[in-house]
mmCIF file of C-alpha atoms and ligand atoms in Angstrom:
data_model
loop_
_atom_site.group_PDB
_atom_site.id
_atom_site.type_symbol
_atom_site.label_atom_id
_atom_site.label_comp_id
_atom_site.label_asym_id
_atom_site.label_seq_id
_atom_site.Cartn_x
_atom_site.Cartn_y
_atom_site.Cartn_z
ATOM 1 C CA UNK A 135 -19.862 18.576 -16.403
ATOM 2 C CA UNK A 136 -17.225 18.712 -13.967
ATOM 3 C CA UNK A 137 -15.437 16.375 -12.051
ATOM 4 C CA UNK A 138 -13.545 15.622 -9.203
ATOM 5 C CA UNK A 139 -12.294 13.149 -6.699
ATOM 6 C CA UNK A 140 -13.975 11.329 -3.198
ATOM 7 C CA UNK A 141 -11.684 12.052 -0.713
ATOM 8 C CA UNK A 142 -14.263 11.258 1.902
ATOM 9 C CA UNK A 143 -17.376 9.305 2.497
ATOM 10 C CA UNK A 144 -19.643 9.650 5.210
ATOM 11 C CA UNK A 145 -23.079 9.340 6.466
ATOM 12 C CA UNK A 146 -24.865 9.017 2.721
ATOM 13 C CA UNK A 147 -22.777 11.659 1.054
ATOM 14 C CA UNK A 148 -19.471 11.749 -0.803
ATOM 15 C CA UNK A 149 -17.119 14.766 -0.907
ATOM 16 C CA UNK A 150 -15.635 15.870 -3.781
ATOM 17 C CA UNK A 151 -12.561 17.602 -4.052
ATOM 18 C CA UNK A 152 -12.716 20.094 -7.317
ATOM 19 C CA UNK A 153 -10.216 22.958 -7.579
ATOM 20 C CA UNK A 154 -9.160 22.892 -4.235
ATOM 21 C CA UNK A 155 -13.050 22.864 -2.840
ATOM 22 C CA UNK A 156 -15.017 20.099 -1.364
ATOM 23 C CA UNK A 157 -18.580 19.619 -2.891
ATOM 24 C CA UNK A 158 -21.316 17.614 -0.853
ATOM 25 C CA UNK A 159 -22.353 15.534 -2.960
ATOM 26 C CA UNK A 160 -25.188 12.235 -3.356
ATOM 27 C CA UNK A 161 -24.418 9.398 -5.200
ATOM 28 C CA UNK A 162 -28.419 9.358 -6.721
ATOM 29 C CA UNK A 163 -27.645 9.370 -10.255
ATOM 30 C CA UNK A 164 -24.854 7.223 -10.399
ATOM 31 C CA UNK A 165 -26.755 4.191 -9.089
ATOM 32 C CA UNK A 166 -29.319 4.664 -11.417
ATOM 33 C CA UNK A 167 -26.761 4.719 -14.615
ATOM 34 C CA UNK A 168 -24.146 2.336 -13.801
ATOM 35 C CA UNK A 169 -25.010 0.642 -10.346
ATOM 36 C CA UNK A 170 -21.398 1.428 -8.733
ATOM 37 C CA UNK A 171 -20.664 2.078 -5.528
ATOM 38 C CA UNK A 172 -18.819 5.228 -5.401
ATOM 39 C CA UNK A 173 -15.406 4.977 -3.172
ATOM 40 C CA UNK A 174 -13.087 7.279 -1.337
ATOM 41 C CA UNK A 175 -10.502 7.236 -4.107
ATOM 42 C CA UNK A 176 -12.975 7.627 -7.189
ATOM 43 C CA UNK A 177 -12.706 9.914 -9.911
ATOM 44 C CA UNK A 178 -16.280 10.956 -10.940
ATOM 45 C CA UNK A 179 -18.252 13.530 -12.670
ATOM 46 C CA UNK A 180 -20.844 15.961 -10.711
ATOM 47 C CA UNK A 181 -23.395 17.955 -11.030
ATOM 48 C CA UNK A 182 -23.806 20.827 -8.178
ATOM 49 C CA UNK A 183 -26.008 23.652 -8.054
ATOM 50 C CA UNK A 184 -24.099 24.908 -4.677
ATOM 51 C CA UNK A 185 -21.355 23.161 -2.608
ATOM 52 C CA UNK A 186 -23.695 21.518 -0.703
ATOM 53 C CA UNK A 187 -26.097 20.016 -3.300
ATOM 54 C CA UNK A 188 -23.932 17.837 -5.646
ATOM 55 C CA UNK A 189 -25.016 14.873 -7.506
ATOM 56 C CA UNK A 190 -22.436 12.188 -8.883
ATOM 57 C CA UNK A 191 -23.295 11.084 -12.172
ATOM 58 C CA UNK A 192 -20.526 8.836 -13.193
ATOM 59 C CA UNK A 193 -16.973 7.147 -11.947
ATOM 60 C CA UNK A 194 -14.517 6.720 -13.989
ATOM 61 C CA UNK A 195 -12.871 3.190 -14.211
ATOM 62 C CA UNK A 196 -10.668 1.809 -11.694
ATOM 63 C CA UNK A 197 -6.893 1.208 -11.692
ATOM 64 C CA UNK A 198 -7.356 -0.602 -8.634
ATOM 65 C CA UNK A 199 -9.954 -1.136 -5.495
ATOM 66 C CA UNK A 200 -8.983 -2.279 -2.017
ATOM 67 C CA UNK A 201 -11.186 -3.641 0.339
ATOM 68 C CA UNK A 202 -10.113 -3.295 3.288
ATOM 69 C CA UNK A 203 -9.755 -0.147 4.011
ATOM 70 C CA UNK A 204 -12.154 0.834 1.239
ATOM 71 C CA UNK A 205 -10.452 2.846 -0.576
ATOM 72 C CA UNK A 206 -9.944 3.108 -4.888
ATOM 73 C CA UNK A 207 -7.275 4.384 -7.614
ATOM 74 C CA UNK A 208 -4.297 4.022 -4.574
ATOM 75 C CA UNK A 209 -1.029 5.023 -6.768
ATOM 76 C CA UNK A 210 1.126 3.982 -3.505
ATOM 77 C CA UNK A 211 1.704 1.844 -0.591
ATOM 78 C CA UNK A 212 4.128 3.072 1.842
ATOM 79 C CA UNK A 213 5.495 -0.327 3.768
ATOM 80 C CA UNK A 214 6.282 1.116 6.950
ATOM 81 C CA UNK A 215 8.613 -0.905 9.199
ATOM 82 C CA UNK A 216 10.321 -0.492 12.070
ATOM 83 C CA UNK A 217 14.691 -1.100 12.481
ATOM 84 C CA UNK A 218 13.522 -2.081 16.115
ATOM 85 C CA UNK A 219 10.462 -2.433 18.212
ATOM 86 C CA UNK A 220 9.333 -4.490 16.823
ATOM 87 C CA UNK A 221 12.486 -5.331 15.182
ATOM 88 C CA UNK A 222 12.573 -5.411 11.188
ATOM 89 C CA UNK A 223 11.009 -8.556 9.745
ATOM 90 C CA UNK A 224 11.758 -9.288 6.046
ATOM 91 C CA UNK A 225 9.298 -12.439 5.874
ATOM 92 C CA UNK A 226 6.399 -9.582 6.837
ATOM 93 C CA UNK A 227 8.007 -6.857 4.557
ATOM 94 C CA UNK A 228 8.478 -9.476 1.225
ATOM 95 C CA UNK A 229 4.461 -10.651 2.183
ATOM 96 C CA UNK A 230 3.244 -6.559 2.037
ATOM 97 C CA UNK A 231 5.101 -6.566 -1.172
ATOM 98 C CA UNK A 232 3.664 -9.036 -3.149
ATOM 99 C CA UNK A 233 0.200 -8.092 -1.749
ATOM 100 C CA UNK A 234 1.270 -4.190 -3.394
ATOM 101 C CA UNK A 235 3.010 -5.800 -6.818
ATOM 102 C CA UNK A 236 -0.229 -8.098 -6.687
ATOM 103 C CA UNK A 237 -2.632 -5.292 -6.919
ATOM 104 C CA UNK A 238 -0.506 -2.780 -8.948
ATOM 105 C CA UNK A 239 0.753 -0.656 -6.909
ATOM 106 C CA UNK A 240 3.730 1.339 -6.296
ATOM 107 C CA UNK A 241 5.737 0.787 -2.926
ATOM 108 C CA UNK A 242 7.810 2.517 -0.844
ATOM 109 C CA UNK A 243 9.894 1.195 1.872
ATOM 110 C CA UNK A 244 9.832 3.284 4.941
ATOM 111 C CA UNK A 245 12.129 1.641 7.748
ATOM 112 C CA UNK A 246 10.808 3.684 10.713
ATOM 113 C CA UNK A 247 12.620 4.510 14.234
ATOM 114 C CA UNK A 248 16.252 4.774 13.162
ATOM 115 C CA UNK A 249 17.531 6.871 15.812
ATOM 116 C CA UNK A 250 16.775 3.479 18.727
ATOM 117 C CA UNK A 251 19.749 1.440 16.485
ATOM 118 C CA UNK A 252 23.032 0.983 17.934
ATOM 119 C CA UNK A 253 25.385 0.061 15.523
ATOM 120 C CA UNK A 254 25.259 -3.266 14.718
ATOM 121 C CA UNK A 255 21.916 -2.896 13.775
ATOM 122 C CA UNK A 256 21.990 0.123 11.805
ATOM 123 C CA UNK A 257 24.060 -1.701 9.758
ATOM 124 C CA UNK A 258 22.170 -4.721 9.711
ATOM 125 C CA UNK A 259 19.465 -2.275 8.409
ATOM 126 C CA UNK A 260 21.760 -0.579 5.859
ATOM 127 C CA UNK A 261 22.663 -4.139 4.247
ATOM 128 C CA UNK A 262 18.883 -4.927 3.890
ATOM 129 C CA UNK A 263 18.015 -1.735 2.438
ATOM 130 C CA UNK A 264 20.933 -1.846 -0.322
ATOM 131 C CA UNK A 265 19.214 -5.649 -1.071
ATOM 132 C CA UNK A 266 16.163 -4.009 -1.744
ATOM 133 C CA UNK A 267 17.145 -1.327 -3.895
ATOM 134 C CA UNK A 268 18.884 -3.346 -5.669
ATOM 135 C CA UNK A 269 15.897 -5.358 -6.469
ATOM 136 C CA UNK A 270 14.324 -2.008 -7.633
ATOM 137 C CA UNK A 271 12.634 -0.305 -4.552
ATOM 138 C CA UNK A 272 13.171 2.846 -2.936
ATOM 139 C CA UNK A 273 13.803 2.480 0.681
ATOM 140 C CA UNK A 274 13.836 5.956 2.695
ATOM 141 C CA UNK A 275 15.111 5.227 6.552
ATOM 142 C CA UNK A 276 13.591 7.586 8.824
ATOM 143 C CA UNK A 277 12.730 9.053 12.688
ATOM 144 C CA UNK A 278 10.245 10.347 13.812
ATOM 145 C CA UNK A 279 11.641 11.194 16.907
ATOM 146 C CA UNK A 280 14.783 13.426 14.939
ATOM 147 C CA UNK A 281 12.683 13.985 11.666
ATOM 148 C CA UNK A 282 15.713 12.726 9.974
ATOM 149 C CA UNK A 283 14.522 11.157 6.653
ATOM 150 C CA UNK A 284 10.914 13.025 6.577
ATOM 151 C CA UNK A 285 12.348 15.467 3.532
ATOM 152 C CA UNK A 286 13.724 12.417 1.635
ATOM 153 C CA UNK A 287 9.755 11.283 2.283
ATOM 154 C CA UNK A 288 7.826 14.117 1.536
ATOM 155 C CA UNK A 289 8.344 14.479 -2.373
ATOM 156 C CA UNK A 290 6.937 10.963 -3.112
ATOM 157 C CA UNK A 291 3.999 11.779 -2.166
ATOM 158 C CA UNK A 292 3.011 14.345 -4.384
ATOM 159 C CA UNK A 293 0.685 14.132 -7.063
ATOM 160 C CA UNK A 294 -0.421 10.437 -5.684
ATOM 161 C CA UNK A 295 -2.436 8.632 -3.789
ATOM 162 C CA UNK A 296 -0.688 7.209 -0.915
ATOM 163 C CA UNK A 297 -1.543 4.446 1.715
ATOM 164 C CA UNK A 298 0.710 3.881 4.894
ATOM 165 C CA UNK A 299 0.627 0.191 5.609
ATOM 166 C CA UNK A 300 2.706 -2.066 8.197
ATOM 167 C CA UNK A 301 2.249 -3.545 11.588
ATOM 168 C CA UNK A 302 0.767 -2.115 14.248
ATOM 169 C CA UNK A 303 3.469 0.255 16.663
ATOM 170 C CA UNK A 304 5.929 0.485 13.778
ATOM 171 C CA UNK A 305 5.218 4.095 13.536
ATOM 172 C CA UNK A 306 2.651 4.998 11.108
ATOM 173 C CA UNK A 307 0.976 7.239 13.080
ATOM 174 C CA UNK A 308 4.297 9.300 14.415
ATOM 175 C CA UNK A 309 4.804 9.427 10.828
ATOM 176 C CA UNK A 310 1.778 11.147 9.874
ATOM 177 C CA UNK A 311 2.035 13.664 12.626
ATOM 178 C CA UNK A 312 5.320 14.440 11.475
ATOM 179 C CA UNK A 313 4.400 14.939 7.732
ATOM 180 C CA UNK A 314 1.065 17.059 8.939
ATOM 181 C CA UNK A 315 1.621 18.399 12.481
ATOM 182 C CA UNK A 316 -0.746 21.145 11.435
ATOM 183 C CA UNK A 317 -3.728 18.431 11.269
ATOM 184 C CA UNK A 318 -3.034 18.360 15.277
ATOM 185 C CA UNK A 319 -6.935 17.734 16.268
ATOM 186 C CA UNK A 320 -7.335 15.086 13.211
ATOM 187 C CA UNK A 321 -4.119 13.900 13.682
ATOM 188 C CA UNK A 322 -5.486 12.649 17.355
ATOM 189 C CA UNK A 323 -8.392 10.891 14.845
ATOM 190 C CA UNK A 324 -5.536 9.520 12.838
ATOM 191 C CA UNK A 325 -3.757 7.681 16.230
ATOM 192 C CA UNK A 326 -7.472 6.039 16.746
ATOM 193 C CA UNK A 327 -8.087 4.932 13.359
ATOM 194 C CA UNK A 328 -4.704 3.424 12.766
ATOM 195 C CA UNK A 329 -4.966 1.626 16.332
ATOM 196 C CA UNK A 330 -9.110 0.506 15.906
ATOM 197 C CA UNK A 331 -9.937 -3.219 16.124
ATOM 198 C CA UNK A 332 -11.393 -5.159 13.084
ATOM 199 C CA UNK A 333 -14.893 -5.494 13.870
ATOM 200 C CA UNK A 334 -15.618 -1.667 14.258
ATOM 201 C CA UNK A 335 -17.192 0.217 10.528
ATOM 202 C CA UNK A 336 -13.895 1.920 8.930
ATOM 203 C CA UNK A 337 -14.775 5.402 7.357
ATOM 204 C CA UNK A 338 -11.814 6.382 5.334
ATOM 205 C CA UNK A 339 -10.164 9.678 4.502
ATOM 206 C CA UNK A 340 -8.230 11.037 2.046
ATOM 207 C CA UNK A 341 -6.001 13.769 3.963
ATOM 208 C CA UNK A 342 -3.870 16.513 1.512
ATOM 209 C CA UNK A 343 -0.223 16.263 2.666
ATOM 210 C CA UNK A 344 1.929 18.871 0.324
ATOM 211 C CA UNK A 345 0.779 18.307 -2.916
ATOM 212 C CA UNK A 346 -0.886 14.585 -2.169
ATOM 213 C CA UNK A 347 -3.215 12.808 -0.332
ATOM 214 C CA UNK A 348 -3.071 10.087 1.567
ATOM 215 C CA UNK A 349 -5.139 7.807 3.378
ATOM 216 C CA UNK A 350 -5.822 8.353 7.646
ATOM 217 C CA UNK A 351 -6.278 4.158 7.266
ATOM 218 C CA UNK A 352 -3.824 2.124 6.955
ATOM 219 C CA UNK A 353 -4.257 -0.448 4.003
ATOM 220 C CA UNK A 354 -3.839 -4.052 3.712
ATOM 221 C CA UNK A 355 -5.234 -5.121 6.825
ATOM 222 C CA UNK A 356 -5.380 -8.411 5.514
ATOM 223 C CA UNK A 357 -2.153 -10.321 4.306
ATOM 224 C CA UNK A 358 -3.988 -12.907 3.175
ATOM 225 C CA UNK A 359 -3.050 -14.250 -0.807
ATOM 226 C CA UNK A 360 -6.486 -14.896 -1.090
ATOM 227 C CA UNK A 361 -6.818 -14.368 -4.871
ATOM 228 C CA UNK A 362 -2.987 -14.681 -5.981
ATOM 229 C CA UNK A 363 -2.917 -18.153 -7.999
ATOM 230 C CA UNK A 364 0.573 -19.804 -8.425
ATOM 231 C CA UNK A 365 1.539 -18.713 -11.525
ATOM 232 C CA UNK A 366 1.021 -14.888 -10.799
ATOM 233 C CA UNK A 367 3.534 -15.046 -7.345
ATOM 234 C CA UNK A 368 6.835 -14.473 -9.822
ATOM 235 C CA UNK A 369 5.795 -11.031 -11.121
ATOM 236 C CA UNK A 370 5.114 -9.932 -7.529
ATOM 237 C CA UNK A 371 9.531 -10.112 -7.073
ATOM 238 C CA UNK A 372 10.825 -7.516 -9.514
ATOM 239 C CA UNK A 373 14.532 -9.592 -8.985
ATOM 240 C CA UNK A 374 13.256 -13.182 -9.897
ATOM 241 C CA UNK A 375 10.740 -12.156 -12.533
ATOM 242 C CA UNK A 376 13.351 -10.404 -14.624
ATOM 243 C CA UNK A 377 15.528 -13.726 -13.939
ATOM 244 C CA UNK A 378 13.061 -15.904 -14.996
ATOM 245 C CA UNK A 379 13.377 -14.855 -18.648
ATOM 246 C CA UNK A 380 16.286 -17.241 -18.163
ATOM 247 C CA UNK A 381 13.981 -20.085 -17.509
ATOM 248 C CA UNK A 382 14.196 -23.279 -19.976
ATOM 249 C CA UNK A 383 10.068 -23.953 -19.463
ATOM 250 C CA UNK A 384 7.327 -21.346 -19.700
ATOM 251 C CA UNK A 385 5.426 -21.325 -16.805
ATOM 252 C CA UNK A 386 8.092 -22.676 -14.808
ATOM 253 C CA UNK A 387 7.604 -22.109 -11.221
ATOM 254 C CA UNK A 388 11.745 -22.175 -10.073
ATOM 255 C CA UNK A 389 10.990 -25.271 -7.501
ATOM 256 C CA UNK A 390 12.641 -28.295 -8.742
ATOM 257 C CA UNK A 391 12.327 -27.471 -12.649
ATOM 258 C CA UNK A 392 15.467 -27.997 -14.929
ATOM 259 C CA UNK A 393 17.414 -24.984 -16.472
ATOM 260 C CA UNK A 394 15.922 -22.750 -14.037
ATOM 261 C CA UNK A 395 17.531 -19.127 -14.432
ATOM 262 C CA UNK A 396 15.654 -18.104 -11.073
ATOM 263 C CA UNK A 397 17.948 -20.843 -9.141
ATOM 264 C CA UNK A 398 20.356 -19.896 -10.962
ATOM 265 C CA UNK A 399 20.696 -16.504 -9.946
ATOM 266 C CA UNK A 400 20.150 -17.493 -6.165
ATOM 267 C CA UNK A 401 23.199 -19.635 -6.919
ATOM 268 C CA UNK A 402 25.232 -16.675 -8.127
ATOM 269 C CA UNK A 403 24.149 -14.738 -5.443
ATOM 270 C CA UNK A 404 22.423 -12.364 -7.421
ATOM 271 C CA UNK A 405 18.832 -13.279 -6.026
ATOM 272 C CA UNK A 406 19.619 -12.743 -1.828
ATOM 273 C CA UNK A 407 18.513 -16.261 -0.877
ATOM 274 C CA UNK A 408 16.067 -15.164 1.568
ATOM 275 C CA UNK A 409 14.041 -13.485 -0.874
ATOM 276 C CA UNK A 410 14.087 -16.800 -2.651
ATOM 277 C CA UNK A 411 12.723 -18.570 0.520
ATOM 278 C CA UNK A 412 9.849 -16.475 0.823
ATOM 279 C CA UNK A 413 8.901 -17.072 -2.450
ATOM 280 C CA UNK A 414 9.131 -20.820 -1.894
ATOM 281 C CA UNK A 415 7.117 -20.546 0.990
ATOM 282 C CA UNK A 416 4.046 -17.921 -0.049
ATOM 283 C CA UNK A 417 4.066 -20.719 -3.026
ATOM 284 C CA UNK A 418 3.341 -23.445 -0.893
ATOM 285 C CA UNK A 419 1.215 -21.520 1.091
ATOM 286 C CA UNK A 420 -1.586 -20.720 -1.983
ATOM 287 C CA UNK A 421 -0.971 -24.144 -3.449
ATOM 288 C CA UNK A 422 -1.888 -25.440 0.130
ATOM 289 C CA UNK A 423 -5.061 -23.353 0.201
ATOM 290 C CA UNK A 424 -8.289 -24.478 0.695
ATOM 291 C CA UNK A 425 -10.275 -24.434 -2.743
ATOM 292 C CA UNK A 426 -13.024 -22.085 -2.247
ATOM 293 C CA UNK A 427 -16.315 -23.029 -4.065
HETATM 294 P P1 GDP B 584 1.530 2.786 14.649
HETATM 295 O O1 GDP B 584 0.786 1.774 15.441
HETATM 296 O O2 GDP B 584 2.190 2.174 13.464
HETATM 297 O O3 GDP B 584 0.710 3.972 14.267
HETATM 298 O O4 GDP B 584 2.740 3.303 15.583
HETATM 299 P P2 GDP B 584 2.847 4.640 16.459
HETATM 300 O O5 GDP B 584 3.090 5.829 15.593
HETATM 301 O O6 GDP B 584 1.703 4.712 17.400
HETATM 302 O O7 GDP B 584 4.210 4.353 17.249
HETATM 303 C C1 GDP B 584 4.343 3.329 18.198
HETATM 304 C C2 GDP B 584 5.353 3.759 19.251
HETATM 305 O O8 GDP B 584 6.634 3.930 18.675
HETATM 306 C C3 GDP B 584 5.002 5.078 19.913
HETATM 307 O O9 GDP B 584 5.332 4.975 21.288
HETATM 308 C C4 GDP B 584 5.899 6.081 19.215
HETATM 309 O O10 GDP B 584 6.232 7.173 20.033
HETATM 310 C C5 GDP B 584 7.128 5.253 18.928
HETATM 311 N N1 GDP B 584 7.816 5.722 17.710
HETATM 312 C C6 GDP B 584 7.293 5.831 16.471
HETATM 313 N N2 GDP B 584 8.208 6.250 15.576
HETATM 314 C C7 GDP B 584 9.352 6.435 16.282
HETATM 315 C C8 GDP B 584 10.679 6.853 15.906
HETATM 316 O O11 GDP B 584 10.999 7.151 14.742
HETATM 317 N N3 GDP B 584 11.609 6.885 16.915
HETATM 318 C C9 GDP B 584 11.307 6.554 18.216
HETATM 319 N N4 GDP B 584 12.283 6.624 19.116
HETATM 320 N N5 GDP B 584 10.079 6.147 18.573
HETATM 321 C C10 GDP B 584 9.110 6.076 17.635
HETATM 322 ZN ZN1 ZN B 585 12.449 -20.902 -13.178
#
């Protein structure tokens, strides 16, 4: 049997994208064997008499499945931030991060409108970015507006799946008109997804960009830590998780334990000590959760 990937959902079918055609396809049999919802994102297996008449029989397992947009298997987030207007926030970029780490996936720093800098604030940008490289992410700076940056860009996304994530006016969409200025007509659909309010039904779309796809949604609409307990917020920073091999007490949460090689490192300087205070506060922030019964 063959098989394929969803790289769109609408209306009652799925669309299936199998050596470089898209099959219409129903998801009929597949509720009937293993009661999954098929998902934009989904690997599956088909059955298709004609490229309109497809049936999916089977999706494979998961690496991952977000909710909001819809969307499974996502290899990559791209974080995209803006140097200015709105100016760079590292709170909001270290909060998109642990959400990716937090549901295994790879990110991508895009800092977004570089040619609006003046100096001081390019270089502002340029310290940040060499912070979070060193603490093992790529970080690509970028314009829309001069396409400087956009072929540093384009090779990460092949192969992958790719979502663009980040505040609203940062630049997502410029981005993706940039990367596809062929898609000109969906591109227009791509401004009105991006900018659509919270209470209006999100159909996602995987669109082909080089040699991968990427989502016309932008993912993580909510930044809430909703299911990220205490104990699993040091593995979502790279820096202090490899640090904390250093700690005296397994399980130690680098707050006001003894022998702590997380504080230690912040100490040293080694650990940027805003990094550290994020960490502190996202902490307090799930252990001050409401319990949810
Ligand atoms: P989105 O909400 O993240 O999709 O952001 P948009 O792509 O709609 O961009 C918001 C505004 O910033 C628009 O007015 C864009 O023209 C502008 N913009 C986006 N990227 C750049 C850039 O790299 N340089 C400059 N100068 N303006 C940009
Ligand atoms: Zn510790």
């Amino acid at each position: 049997m063959p098989e394929g990937k969803i790289v769109k959902a609408l209306s009652g079918f799925y669309y299936v994208l199998h050596n470089d055609e898209l099959i219409q396809c129903r998801g009929r049999g597949v509720f009937r064997k293993n009661k999954v919802t098929p998902l934009v994102g989904d690997e599956v297996v088909f059955q298709a008499e004609n490229e309109l008449e497809g049936y999916i029989l089977e999706v494979k397992e998961r690496k991952n499945e977000l909710v909001r947009p819809p969307i499974a298997n996502v290899d990559q987030a791209i974080l995209v931030f803006s140097a200015v207007e709105p100016d760079f926030s590292t709170v909001l970029l270290d909060r998109f991060l642990v959400l990716v780490e937090f549901n295994h996936i790879e990110p991508l720093i895009c800092i977004t409108k570089m040619d609006l800098t003046n100096n001081e604030q390019n270089k502002l940008i340029m310290e940040y970015a060499q912070k979070y490289r060193s603490a093992g992410y790529e970080v690509i700076l970028t314009s829309s507006e001069t396409e400087s940056g956009i072929e540093q860009l384009n090779p990460h996304l092949n192969h992958k799946i790719s979502v663009f994530a980040g505040q609203s006016g940062v630049g997502k969409s410029s981005l993706l008109n940039v990367l596809r200025p062929d898609l000109e007509l969906k591109t227009n659909d791509i401004s009105s997804h991006l900018g659509r309010g919270k209470h209006t039904t999100r159909h996602v779309e995987l669109i082909e960009i080089g040699e991968g796809l990427v989502a016309d949604t932008p993912g993580f609409s909510s930044l809430e830590f909703t299911n990220i307990e205490a104990e699993d917020l040091t593995a979502c920073f790279p820096e202090l998780l490899q640090k904390s091999e250093n700690c005296k007490f397994r399980g130690c949460l680098h707050i006001s334990e003894p022998k702590c090689g997380v504080k230690q490192a912040v100490e040293s300087g080694e650990i940027p000590a805003y990094r550290y205070e994020h960490y502190v506060d996202f902490l307090q922030e799930i252990k001050d959760r409401k319990p949810r019964y």
